[in-house]
């Protein structure tokens, strides 16, 4: 239950509605406990009137007495029906408050968790599978809602019903009540033992469900590779193994739940037999009436569902606790400075990296080591190097997708961490190495970073022209309104890269970061796009990462990365004249082109 304390702020937020719901639970139960009393009074008074009429069968007053007995029965029947209607009304209001509040809290919790995901650094997403993130956002939050709604409602209902009914039973007949309630301690102990087992299995089930969701998500994302290698059967077998484990865990949980209900029904059956046997003996001695037996049986039946629901509620609470524990693992993980909490981003002079080093949490060797670099406003910086040399990691640090493990990044002498990341990224145009396009139209993808008022057609067309994709888009049957498949699957690799470049340029950013975004196009197309980009980026600050030297020749300054360090730095001509690593890269790439 400790994990569920994280829900206290939500419960306080809607405390008034929950208290009103609990009040309607109480009122509903007051109407319910009136029924057995009315039944007892109806039985006894009708029986008394009928007995009086039967004793005067030949008396002239018999018809009147018989009618009086019938009227008494009808009056009590009407009162019982009225009590049932009042109870139904209060039950409706009870659900309208408690169940509706549980839905509202579910909505808030999902939004808070999603918002927390958005604020987490990239390292968080490296550690956790997408399927696991989705499972906690959907399945786990759903289980918590069941605790906040049905479980909470039935607990309040049980507490009031049990206390009220037991008091009334002892008031009617303490001895009989004691015998009838004797099996309940055994039932309580059974619930406790079952709860411990349910919690352990519930946590295991949720963890396994996350694995299944993650496996399925990865399978469908990489379906083209799976089909290309003919690996469908292997993945089907692996998925079947995971689902079989999930099936066995659920079956184990179902067996535990199945043990509880037969045990409970046996104990309730024993209590019913005790009422009939001991109550019958008391009637025979004249100590009890038939109405008392009917009243006791109704009281007992009123206890059956609340007591029966304990097992179900216990399962709900334990499953919710397991789910909330998983949600807390993410919600309690500290996030960087939230957007809107720092100083508004301004860039007037230079971005500086001073003795910056960075190591991924799951790696032993640093990805970057002792980087010292200055990027003046309005200049173009080129970054080249072999695969794994740290080029993309350096770009991620400048964008603050990660924070350095050592050293400092400043903008105009202000630490990057002090700025509002939202305002910083609004002036940044970024094209990642791993292109992601949304399942929308080409027009909507290019206009992604624009406000609705800015999404003018001419602006979108100009950005596409600069990226060298405009003419190809016009050849599509629906032009800019062509709907893309998931992750832009209907476009070629080069087309996706150029649409992503157009998306970055459409917002007219002050700072442009291109992370090896022309790797999927041929040399001629690359040269054409670069010519357009030189004009488009004139006067802007740009960082261009490329594995081809041709992509950075025009830059004001070029750095060559090797094993996470800056091996060389300078302009294109100076680095060529130096005859070092940059010159060798040029030589190798020129040889490849010649071949």
Coordinates of C-alpha atoms in Angstrom, one line a residue:
X1 CA 0.0 0.0 0.0
X2 CA 3.0 2.3 0.4
X3 CA 3.3 2.9 -3.3
X4 CA -0.3 4.2 -3.4
X5 CA 0.5 7.1 -1.1
X6 CA 1.7 8.9 -4.3
X7 CA -2.0 9.3 -5.2
X8 CA -2.8 11.4 -2.1
X9 CA -2.3 14.7 -3.9
X10 CA -5.0 13.6 -6.5
X11 CA -7.3 12.5 -3.7
X12 CA -6.9 15.8 -1.9
X13 CA -7.6 17.7 -5.2
X14 CA -11.0 16.0 -5.5
X15 CA -11.7 15.5 -1.8
X16 CA -15.1 17.3 -1.9
X17 CA -16.5 15.1 -4.6
X18 CA -15.1 12.0 -3.0
X19 CA -16.6 12.9 0.4
X20 CA -19.9 13.6 -1.3
X21 CA -19.6 10.1 -3.0
X22 CA -18.9 8.5 0.4
X23 CA -21.9 10.3 1.9
X24 CA -24.1 8.8 -0.8
X25 CA -22.6 5.4 0.0
X26 CA -23.7 5.9 3.6
X27 CA -27.2 7.1 2.6
X28 CA -27.6 4.2 0.2
X29 CA -26.7 1.8 3.0
X30 CA -29.1 3.5 5.5
X31 CA -31.9 2.8 2.9
X32 CA -30.6 -0.8 2.6
X33 CA -30.7 -1.5 6.3
X34 CA -34.2 -0.2 6.5
X35 CA -35.4 -3.1 4.3
X36 CA -34.7 -6.0 6.8
X37 CA -36.4 -4.0 9.6
X38 CA -39.4 -3.3 7.3
X39 CA -39.5 -7.0 6.3
X40 CA -39.5 -8.1 10.0
X41 CA -42.2 -5.6 10.9
X42 CA -44.2 -6.5 7.8
X43 CA -43.9 -10.3 8.6
X44 CA -44.8 -9.9 12.3
X45 CA -47.7 -7.4 11.9
X46 CA -49.2 -9.1 8.9
X47 CA -48.9 -12.5 10.6
X48 CA -50.5 -11.0 13.7
X49 CA -53.4 -9.5 11.7
X50 CA -53.8 -12.7 9.7
X51 CA -53.8 -14.8 12.9
X52 CA -56.5 -12.6 14.4
X53 CA -58.6 -12.9 11.3
X54 CA -58.2 -16.7 11.3
X55 CA -59.3 -16.9 14.9
X56 CA -62.6 -15.1 14.0
X57 CA -63.4 -17.0 10.8
X58 CA -67.2 -17.0 11.6
X59 CA -67.3 -13.6 13.1
X60 CA -68.9 -10.7 11.1
X61 CA -65.6 -8.7 11.6
X62 CA -63.6 -11.4 9.6
X63 CA -63.8 -9.6 6.2
X64 CA -62.6 -6.3 7.8
X65 CA -59.8 -8.0 9.7
X66 CA -58.7 -9.9 6.5
X67 CA -58.7 -6.7 4.5
X68 CA -56.7 -5.0 7.3
X69 CA -54.1 -7.8 7.1
X70 CA -53.8 -7.4 3.3
X71 CA -53.5 -3.6 3.7
X72 CA -50.7 -4.1 6.3
X73 CA -48.8 -6.4 3.8
X74 CA -49.3 -3.9 1.0
X75 CA -48.2 -0.9 3.1
X76 CA -45.0 -2.7 4.1
X77 CA -44.4 -3.9 0.5
X78 CA -44.8 -0.2 -0.6
X79 CA -42.3 0.9 2.1
X80 CA -39.8 -1.8 1.1
X81 CA -40.2 -0.7 -2.6
X82 CA -39.7 3.0 -1.7
X83 CA -36.6 2.1 0.4
X84 CA -35.2 0.2 -2.7
X85 CA -35.9 3.2 -5.0
X86 CA -34.2 5.6 -2.5
X87 CA -31.2 3.2 -2.3
X88 CA -31.1 3.0 -6.1
X89 CA -31.0 6.8 -6.4
X90 CA -28.2 7.2 -3.9
X91 CA -26.3 4.3 -5.6
X92 CA -26.6 6.3 -8.9
X93 CA -25.3 9.5 -7.2
X94 CA -22.5 7.5 -5.4
X95 CA -21.2 6.2 -8.8
X96 CA -21.6 9.6 -10.4
X97 CA -19.2 11.0 -7.9
X98 CA -16.7 8.2 -7.0
X99 CA -16.5 6.5 -10.4
X100 CA -16.4 9.8 -12.3
X101 CA -13.7 11.2 -10.0
X102 CA -11.6 8.0 -10.6
X103 CA -11.9 8.7 -14.4
X104 CA -10.8 12.3 -13.8
X105 CA -7.8 11.2 -11.7
X106 CA -6.9 8.6 -14.4
X107 CA -6.9 11.5 -17.0
X108 CA -4.7 13.7 -14.7
X109 CA -2.3 10.8 -14.0
X110 CA -1.9 9.9 -17.6
X111 CA -1.2 13.5 -18.5
X112 CA 1.2 14.0 -15.7
X113 CA 3.1 10.8 -16.6
X114 CA 3.1 11.8 -20.3
X115 CA 4.3 15.3 -19.4
X116 CA 7.1 13.7 -17.3
X117 CA 8.1 11.6 -20.2
X118 CA 8.4 14.7 -22.3
X119 CA 10.7 16.4 -19.8
X120 CA 13.1 13.4 -19.4
X121 CA 16.5 13.5 -21.0
X122 CA 17.5 11.2 -23.9
X123 CA 19.4 8.9 -21.5
X124 CA 16.0 7.9 -20.0
X125 CA 14.7 6.8 -23.4
X126 CA 18.0 4.9 -24.0
X127 CA 17.4 2.9 -20.8
X128 CA 13.7 2.1 -21.3
X129 CA 11.8 0.4 -24.1
X130 CA 9.0 2.2 -25.8
X131 CA 6.7 -0.7 -25.0
X132 CA 7.4 -0.4 -21.3
X133 CA 6.7 3.3 -21.4
X134 CA 3.4 2.6 -23.2
X135 CA 2.4 -0.2 -20.7
X136 CA 2.9 2.1 -17.7
X137 CA 0.9 4.9 -19.4
X138 CA -2.0 2.6 -20.3
X139 CA -2.3 -0.7 -18.5
X140 CA -0.8 0.5 -15.2
X141 CA -2.8 3.7 -15.0
X142 CA -5.9 1.7 -15.8
X143 CA -5.3 -0.6 -12.8
X144 CA -4.7 2.4 -10.5
X145 CA -8.1 3.8 -11.7
X146 CA -9.8 0.6 -10.6
X147 CA -8.4 1.2 -7.1
X148 CA -9.6 4.8 -7.1
X149 CA -13.1 3.9 -8.3
X150 CA -14.6 0.5 -7.7
X151 CA -12.2 -0.5 -4.9
X152 CA -12.6 2.7 -3.0
X153 CA -16.3 2.6 -3.4
X154 CA -16.7 -1.0 -2.2
X155 CA -14.3 -0.4 0.8
X156 CA -16.5 2.5 2.0
X157 CA -19.6 0.4 1.3
X158 CA -18.2 -2.6 3.2
X159 CA -17.1 -0.7 6.2
X160 CA -20.4 1.1 6.7
X161 CA -22.6 -2.0 5.8
X162 CA -20.6 -4.4 8.0
X163 CA -20.5 -2.1 11.1
X164 CA -24.2 -1.1 10.7
X165 CA -25.5 -4.7 10.0
X166 CA -23.4 -6.2 12.9
X167 CA -24.7 -3.6 15.4
X168 CA -28.3 -4.3 14.3
X169 CA -27.8 -8.1 14.4
X170 CA -26.5 -7.9 18.0
X171 CA -29.4 -5.6 18.9
X172 CA -31.9 -8.2 17.7
X173 CA -30.1 -11.3 19.2
X174 CA -26.5 -11.1 20.5
X175 CA -26.1 -14.9 20.9
X176 CA -27.3 -15.8 17.4
X177 CA -25.2 -12.9 16.0
X178 CA -22.1 -14.3 17.7
X179 CA -22.6 -17.8 16.2
X180 CA -23.3 -16.4 12.8
X181 CA -20.2 -14.2 12.7
X182 CA -17.8 -16.8 14.0
X183 CA -16.5 -17.8 10.6
X184 CA -15.5 -14.2 9.7
X185 CA -12.1 -14.1 11.4
X186 CA -11.1 -17.2 9.4
X187 CA -12.3 -15.3 6.3
X188 CA -10.2 -12.2 7.2
X189 CA -7.1 -14.3 7.6
X190 CA -7.7 -16.0 4.3
X191 CA -8.0 -12.6 2.6
X192 CA -4.7 -11.4 4.1
X193 CA -2.8 -14.5 2.9
X194 CA -4.3 -14.3 -0.5
X195 CA -3.4 -10.5 -0.8
X196 CA 0.3 -11.2 -0.3
X197 CA 0.3 -13.8 -3.1
X198 CA -1.8 -11.6 -5.4
X199 CA 0.6 -8.6 -5.0
X200 CA 3.7 -10.7 -6.0
X201 CA 2.0 -12.2 -9.0
X202 CA 0.4 -8.9 -10.1
X203 CA 3.8 -7.2 -10.2
X204 CA 5.3 -10.1 -12.2
X205 CA 2.3 -9.9 -14.6
X206 CA 2.7 -6.2 -15.2
X207 CA 6.5 -6.6 -15.8
X208 CA 5.8 -9.4 -18.3
X209 CA 3.1 -7.3 -20.1
X210 CA 5.7 -4.5 -20.5
X211 CA 8.1 -7.0 -22.1
X212 CA 5.4 -8.2 -24.5
X213 CA 4.4 -4.6 -25.5
X214 CA 8.0 -3.7 -26.1
X215 CA 8.7 -6.8 -28.1
X216 CA 5.6 -6.2 -30.3
X217 CA 6.5 -2.5 -30.8
X218 CA 10.0 -3.4 -31.8
X219 CA 8.8 -6.1 -34.2
X220 CA 6.4 -3.9 -36.1
X221 CA 8.9 -1.0 -36.2
X222 CA 11.5 -3.4 -37.8
X223 CA 9.0 -5.4 -39.9
X224 CA 10.9 -4.7 -43.2
X225 CA 14.1 -6.0 -41.8
X226 CA 12.4 -9.1 -40.4
X227 CA 10.7 -9.9 -43.7
X228 CA 13.9 -9.2 -45.7
X229 CA 15.7 -11.8 -43.6
X230 CA 12.8 -14.2 -43.5
X231 CA 12.8 -14.2 -39.7
X232 CA 9.0 -14.2 -39.2
X233 CA 8.9 -17.7 -37.7
X234 CA 11.8 -16.9 -35.3
X235 CA 10.0 -13.8 -34.0
X236 CA 6.6 -15.6 -33.8
X237 CA 8.2 -18.3 -31.6
X238 CA 9.9 -15.7 -29.4
X239 CA 6.6 -13.8 -29.1
X240 CA 4.8 -17.0 -28.3
X241 CA 7.3 -17.8 -25.5
X242 CA 6.8 -14.3 -23.9
X243 CA 3.0 -14.6 -24.1
X244 CA 3.1 -18.1 -22.7
X245 CA 4.9 -16.8 -19.7
X246 CA 2.3 -14.1 -19.3
X247 CA -0.5 -16.7 -19.7
X248 CA 1.1 -18.9 -17.0
X249 CA 1.4 -15.9 -14.6
X250 CA -2.2 -14.9 -15.2
X251 CA -3.3 -18.5 -14.7
X252 CA -1.4 -18.7 -11.4
X253 CA -3.2 -15.5 -10.2
X254 CA -6.6 -16.8 -11.3
X255 CA -6.0 -20.0 -9.3
X256 CA -5.3 -18.0 -6.2
X257 CA -8.5 -15.9 -6.7
X258 CA -10.4 -19.1 -7.4
X259 CA -9.5 -20.5 -4.0
X260 CA -10.9 -17.5 -2.1
X261 CA -14.5 -17.5 -3.4
X262 CA -15.4 -21.2 -2.7
X263 CA -14.0 -20.8 0.8
X264 CA -16.0 -17.7 1.3
X265 CA -19.3 -19.3 0.1
X266 CA -18.8 -22.3 2.4
X267 CA -18.3 -20.0 5.4
X268 CA -21.4 -17.9 4.4
X269 CA -23.4 -21.2 3.9
X270 CA -22.4 -22.3 7.4
X271 CA -23.6 -18.9 8.8
X272 CA -27.0 -19.3 6.9
X273 CA -27.5 -22.8 8.4
X274 CA -26.8 -21.5 11.8
X275 CA -29.4 -18.7 11.4
X276 CA -32.1 -21.2 10.3
X277 CA -31.2 -23.9 12.9
X278 CA -30.7 -21.6 16.0
X279 CA -33.4 -19.2 14.8
X280 CA -35.9 -22.0 14.4
X281 CA -35.2 -23.3 17.9
X282 CA -35.7 -19.8 19.3
X283 CA -39.0 -19.5 17.4
X284 CA -40.1 -22.9 18.8
X285 CA -39.4 -21.6 22.4
X286 CA -41.2 -18.4 21.7
X287 CA -38.1 -16.3 22.0
X288 CA -38.0 -15.3 18.3
X289 CA -40.5 -14.5 15.6
X290 CA -40.6 -15.5 11.9
X291 CA -39.9 -11.9 11.1
X292 CA -36.7 -12.1 13.1
X293 CA -35.5 -15.1 11.1
X294 CA -36.3 -13.3 7.8
X295 CA -34.6 -10.1 9.1
X296 CA -31.5 -12.1 10.1
X297 CA -31.3 -13.9 6.7
X298 CA -31.5 -10.5 4.9
X299 CA -28.8 -9.1 7.2
X300 CA -26.6 -12.1 6.4
X301 CA -27.2 -11.7 2.6
X302 CA -26.4 -8.0 3.0
X303 CA -23.0 -9.1 4.3
X304 CA -22.4 -11.6 1.6
X305 CA -21.5 -9.2 -1.2
X306 CA -19.4 -6.8 0.9
X307 CA -17.5 -9.7 2.3
X308 CA -17.3 -11.4 -1.1
X309 CA -16.0 -8.2 -2.6
X310 CA -13.1 -8.1 -0.2
X311 CA -11.3 -10.7 -2.2
X312 CA -12.0 -8.9 -5.5
X313 CA -11.1 -5.5 -3.9
X314 CA -8.0 -7.0 -2.4
X315 CA -6.9 -8.2 -5.8
X316 CA -7.7 -4.7 -7.3
X317 CA -5.7 -2.9 -4.5
X318 CA -2.7 -5.3 -4.8
X319 CA -2.6 -5.0 -8.6
X320 CA -3.0 -1.2 -8.3
X321 CA -0.1 -1.1 -5.8
X322 CA 2.1 -3.1 -8.1
X323 CA 1.1 -0.8 -11.0
X324 CA 1.6 2.4 -9.0
X325 CA 5.0 1.2 -7.9
X326 CA 6.0 0.9 -11.5
X327 CA 4.6 4.4 -12.3
X328 CA 6.4 5.9 -9.3
X329 CA 9.7 4.5 -10.6
X330 CA 9.4 6.9 -13.5
X331 CA 7.6 9.8 -11.8
X332 CA 10.1 9.9 -9.0
X333 CA 13.0 10.0 -11.4
X334 CA 14.3 13.6 -11.4
X335 CA 13.8 15.4 -14.6
X336 CA 15.9 18.3 -15.9
X337 CA 14.7 21.9 -15.6
X338 CA 11.1 22.0 -16.9
X339 CA 10.4 24.2 -20.0
X340 CA 9.4 27.7 -18.9
X341 CA 11.3 27.5 -15.6
X342 CA 14.6 29.0 -16.8
X343 CA 15.7 32.3 -18.3
X344 CA 14.5 33.1 -21.8
X345 CA 17.1 31.9 -24.3
X346 CA 19.2 34.6 -26.0
X347 CA 22.1 34.1 -28.3
X348 CA 24.1 37.2 -29.3
X349 CA 27.8 36.2 -29.1
X350 CA 29.0 32.7 -28.9
X351 CA 28.4 29.1 -27.7
X352 CA 31.4 27.8 -25.7
X353 CA 32.3 24.3 -24.6
X354 CA 34.9 24.3 -21.8
X355 CA 36.6 21.0 -20.8
X356 CA 33.4 19.1 -21.7
X357 CA 33.3 15.3 -21.3
X358 CA 30.4 13.0 -21.5
X359 CA 29.8 9.3 -20.8
X360 CA 26.6 7.4 -21.4
X361 CA 25.4 5.8 -18.1
X362 CA 25.5 2.3 -19.7
X363 CA 29.0 2.7 -21.1
X364 CA 32.4 2.4 -19.5
X365 CA 34.4 4.6 -21.9
X366 CA 33.6 8.3 -22.4
X367 CA 31.9 9.3 -25.7
X368 CA 33.5 12.8 -25.5
X369 CA 36.6 13.9 -23.6
X370 CA 38.0 17.4 -22.8
X371 CA 36.2 19.2 -25.6
X372 CA 37.0 22.9 -25.9
X373 CA 35.1 24.7 -28.6
X374 CA 33.7 28.1 -29.5
X375 CA 30.9 28.7 -32.1
X376 CA 30.5 32.4 -32.9
X377 CA 27.1 33.7 -33.8
X378 CA 26.5 33.8 -37.6
X379 CA 29.3 31.3 -38.4
X380 CA 29.1 27.8 -39.9
X381 CA 30.9 25.0 -38.0
X382 CA 31.6 21.7 -39.8
X383 CA 32.1 18.5 -37.9
X384 CA 33.6 15.4 -39.6
X385 CA 35.0 12.1 -38.4
X386 CA 34.7 8.3 -38.6
X387 CA 31.6 6.5 -37.3
X388 CA 31.6 6.5 -33.4
X389 CA 33.9 9.4 -33.1
X390 CA 31.4 11.4 -31.0
X391 CA 30.0 13.8 -33.7
X392 CA 26.3 13.2 -32.9
X393 CA 26.9 13.2 -29.1
X394 CA 28.5 16.6 -29.4
X395 CA 25.4 17.9 -31.3
X396 CA 23.1 16.4 -28.6
X397 CA 25.0 18.2 -25.8
X398 CA 24.7 21.5 -27.6
X399 CA 21.0 21.0 -28.0
X400 CA 20.8 19.9 -24.3
X401 CA 19.4 16.5 -25.1
X402 CA 22.0 15.4 -22.6
X403 CA 24.0 17.3 -19.9
X404 CA 27.8 16.9 -19.8
X405 CA 29.2 14.7 -17.1
X406 CA 32.1 17.1 -16.8
X407 CA 32.8 20.6 -17.9
X408 CA 30.5 23.5 -18.9
X409 CA 28.5 24.6 -21.9
X410 CA 27.7 28.3 -22.0
X411 CA 25.8 30.7 -24.3
X412 CA 27.0 34.3 -24.0
X413 CA 28.7 33.2 -20.7
X414 CA 25.5 31.8 -19.2
X415 CA 25.4 28.1 -18.4
X416 CA 23.1 26.2 -20.8
X417 CA 21.3 24.5 -17.9
X418 CA 20.0 27.9 -16.7
X419 CA 18.0 28.6 -19.9
X420 CA 14.4 27.7 -20.7
X421 CA 14.8 24.7 -23.0
X422 CA 11.5 25.5 -24.7
X423 CA 12.5 29.0 -25.8
X424 CA 15.9 27.6 -26.9
X425 CA 14.5 25.0 -29.1
X426 CA 12.0 27.4 -30.7
X427 CA 15.0 29.2 -32.4
X428 CA 16.7 25.9 -33.3
X429 CA 16.3 24.0 -36.5
X430 CA 17.4 20.4 -36.1
X431 CA 17.7 17.5 -38.6
X432 CA 18.7 14.3 -36.8
X433 CA 20.7 11.4 -38.3
X434 CA 17.8 9.0 -37.6
X435 CA 14.9 10.8 -39.5
X436 CA 11.5 10.6 -38.0
X437 CA 8.4 11.7 -40.0
X438 CA 4.9 11.7 -38.6
X439 CA 2.0 9.7 -40.2
X440 CA 0.5 12.9 -41.6
X441 CA 0.7 14.7 -45.0
X442 CA 4.0 16.1 -46.4
X443 CA 2.6 19.6 -45.9
X444 CA 1.9 18.9 -42.2
X445 CA 5.4 17.4 -41.7
X446 CA 7.2 20.4 -43.2
X447 CA 5.0 22.8 -41.2
X448 CA 5.6 20.9 -38.0
X449 CA 7.6 23.6 -36.2
X450 CA 5.3 26.5 -37.4
X451 CA 2.5 28.1 -35.6
X452 CA -0.9 27.8 -37.5
X453 CA -0.7 31.5 -38.6
X454 CA 2.9 30.9 -40.0
X455 CA 2.1 27.8 -42.0
X456 CA 1.8 29.7 -45.3
X457 CA 2.0 27.7 -48.5
X458 CA 4.8 29.8 -50.0
X459 CA 6.9 29.4 -46.8
X460 CA 6.5 25.6 -47.0
X461 CA 7.3 25.6 -50.8
X462 CA 10.4 27.7 -50.3
X463 CA 11.7 25.4 -47.5
X464 CA 11.1 22.4 -49.8
X465 CA 13.0 24.1 -52.7
X466 CA 16.0 24.8 -50.5
X467 CA 16.0 21.1 -49.4
X468 CA 15.8 20.0 -53.1
X469 CA 12.5 18.1 -52.7
X470 CA 9.9 20.5 -54.1
X471 CA 9.9 19.1 -57.6
X472 CA 9.6 15.5 -56.5
X473 CA 6.7 16.3 -54.1
X474 CA 4.8 17.8 -57.1
X475 CA 5.1 14.5 -58.9
X476 CA 3.2 12.6 -56.2
X477 CA -0.5 12.1 -57.0
X478 CA -1.6 14.3 -54.1
X479 CA 1.4 16.6 -54.1
X480 CA 2.0 18.2 -50.7
X481 CA -1.2 16.6 -49.4
X482 CA 0.3 13.1 -49.9
X483 CA -0.3 11.1 -46.7
X484 CA 2.8 9.4 -45.4
X485 CA 2.9 6.0 -43.8
X486 CA 4.2 5.3 -40.3
X487 CA 7.6 7.0 -39.8
X488 CA 7.4 8.2 -43.4
X489 CA 7.7 4.6 -44.8
X490 CA 6.2 5.6 -48.2
X491 CA 9.2 7.8 -49.0
X492 CA 12.8 6.7 -49.9
X493 CA 15.6 7.4 -47.5
X494 CA 16.8 10.4 -49.4
X495 CA 13.3 11.9 -49.7
X496 CA 12.8 11.5 -46.0
X497 CA 16.0 13.3 -45.2
X498 CA 15.1 16.2 -47.5
X499 CA 11.6 16.5 -46.1
X500 CA 13.3 16.7 -42.6
X501 CA 15.6 19.4 -43.8
X502 CA 12.7 21.4 -45.2
X503 CA 10.9 21.0 -41.8
X504 CA 14.0 22.5 -40.1
X505 CA 14.3 25.4 -42.5
X506 CA 10.6 26.3 -42.7
X507 CA 10.7 27.9 -39.2
X508 CA 13.5 30.2 -40.3
X509 CA 15.6 29.3 -37.2
X510 CA 18.6 31.3 -35.9
X511 CA 20.6 28.2 -35.1
X512 CA 20.6 25.2 -37.5
X513 CA 22.0 21.8 -36.7
X514 CA 22.2 19.2 -39.4
X515 CA 23.4 15.8 -38.2
X516 CA 24.7 13.8 -41.2
X517 CA 21.3 14.5 -42.8
X518 CA 22.5 13.9 -46.5
X519 CA 23.9 10.4 -46.0
X520 CA 21.1 8.8 -48.1
X521 CA 21.4 11.0 -51.2
X522 CA 23.9 10.7 -54.0
X523 CA 26.8 13.1 -54.5
X524 CA 25.1 15.2 -57.2
X525 CA 22.0 15.7 -55.1
X526 CA 24.1 16.5 -52.1
X527 CA 26.0 19.1 -54.0
X528 CA 22.8 20.7 -55.2
X529 CA 21.3 20.7 -51.7
X530 CA 24.5 22.2 -50.2
X531 CA 24.5 25.0 -52.7
X532 CA 20.9 25.8 -51.7
X533 CA 21.8 25.5 -48.0
X534 CA 24.8 27.9 -48.3
X535 CA 22.4 30.6 -49.4
X536 CA 19.6 29.6 -46.9
X537 CA 22.0 29.5 -44.0
X538 CA 23.8 32.8 -44.8
X539 CA 23.8 35.0 -41.7
X540 CA 22.6 32.1 -39.5
X541 CA 24.6 30.0 -37.0
X542 CA 24.9 26.5 -38.3
X543 CA 26.5 23.2 -37.2
X544 CA 26.8 20.7 -40.0
X545 CA 27.8 17.2 -39.2
X546 CA 28.8 15.0 -42.1
X547 CA 30.7 11.8 -42.8
X548 CA 31.5 13.3 -46.3
X549 CA 34.1 16.1 -46.5
X550 CA 32.1 17.7 -49.4
X551 CA 29.3 18.6 -46.9
X552 CA 31.5 20.8 -44.8
X553 CA 34.0 22.4 -47.3
X554 CA 32.2 25.7 -47.2
X555 CA 32.1 26.1 -43.4
X556 CA 34.0 28.9 -41.6
X557 CA 35.6 26.4 -39.2
X558 CA 35.9 22.6 -39.3
X559 CA 36.7 20.2 -36.5
X560 CA 37.8 16.6 -37.0
X561 CA 36.6 14.2 -34.3
X562 CA 38.5 11.0 -33.4
X563 CA 37.7 8.7 -30.4
X564 CA 35.7 11.4 -28.7
X565 CA 38.4 14.2 -29.0
X566 CA 39.0 17.0 -31.3
X567 CA 41.9 15.8 -33.4
X568 CA 42.1 18.8 -35.8
X569 CA 40.5 22.2 -36.2
X570 CA 40.6 24.9 -38.9
X571 CA 39.3 25.9 -42.3
X572 CA 39.2 23.5 -45.3
X573 CA 42.3 24.8 -47.0
X574 CA 44.4 25.0 -43.9
X575 CA 43.4 21.4 -42.8
X576 CA 44.3 20.1 -46.3
X577 CA 47.7 21.8 -46.2
X578 CA 48.3 20.3 -42.8
X579 CA 48.2 16.8 -44.3
X580 CA 46.7 15.2 -41.3
X581 CA 43.5 13.2 -40.6
X582 CA 41.3 15.6 -42.5
X583 CA 43.5 15.4 -45.6
X584 CA 43.5 11.6 -45.5
X585 CA 39.6 11.6 -45.2
X586 CA 39.5 13.8 -48.4
X587 CA 41.9 11.6 -50.1
X588 CA 39.9 8.4 -49.3
X589 CA 36.6 9.9 -50.3
X590 CA 38.0 11.3 -53.6
X591 CA 39.4 7.8 -54.4
X592 CA 35.9 6.3 -53.8
X593 CA 34.3 8.9 -56.1
X594 CA 36.9 8.2 -58.8
X595 CA 36.2 4.5 -58.6

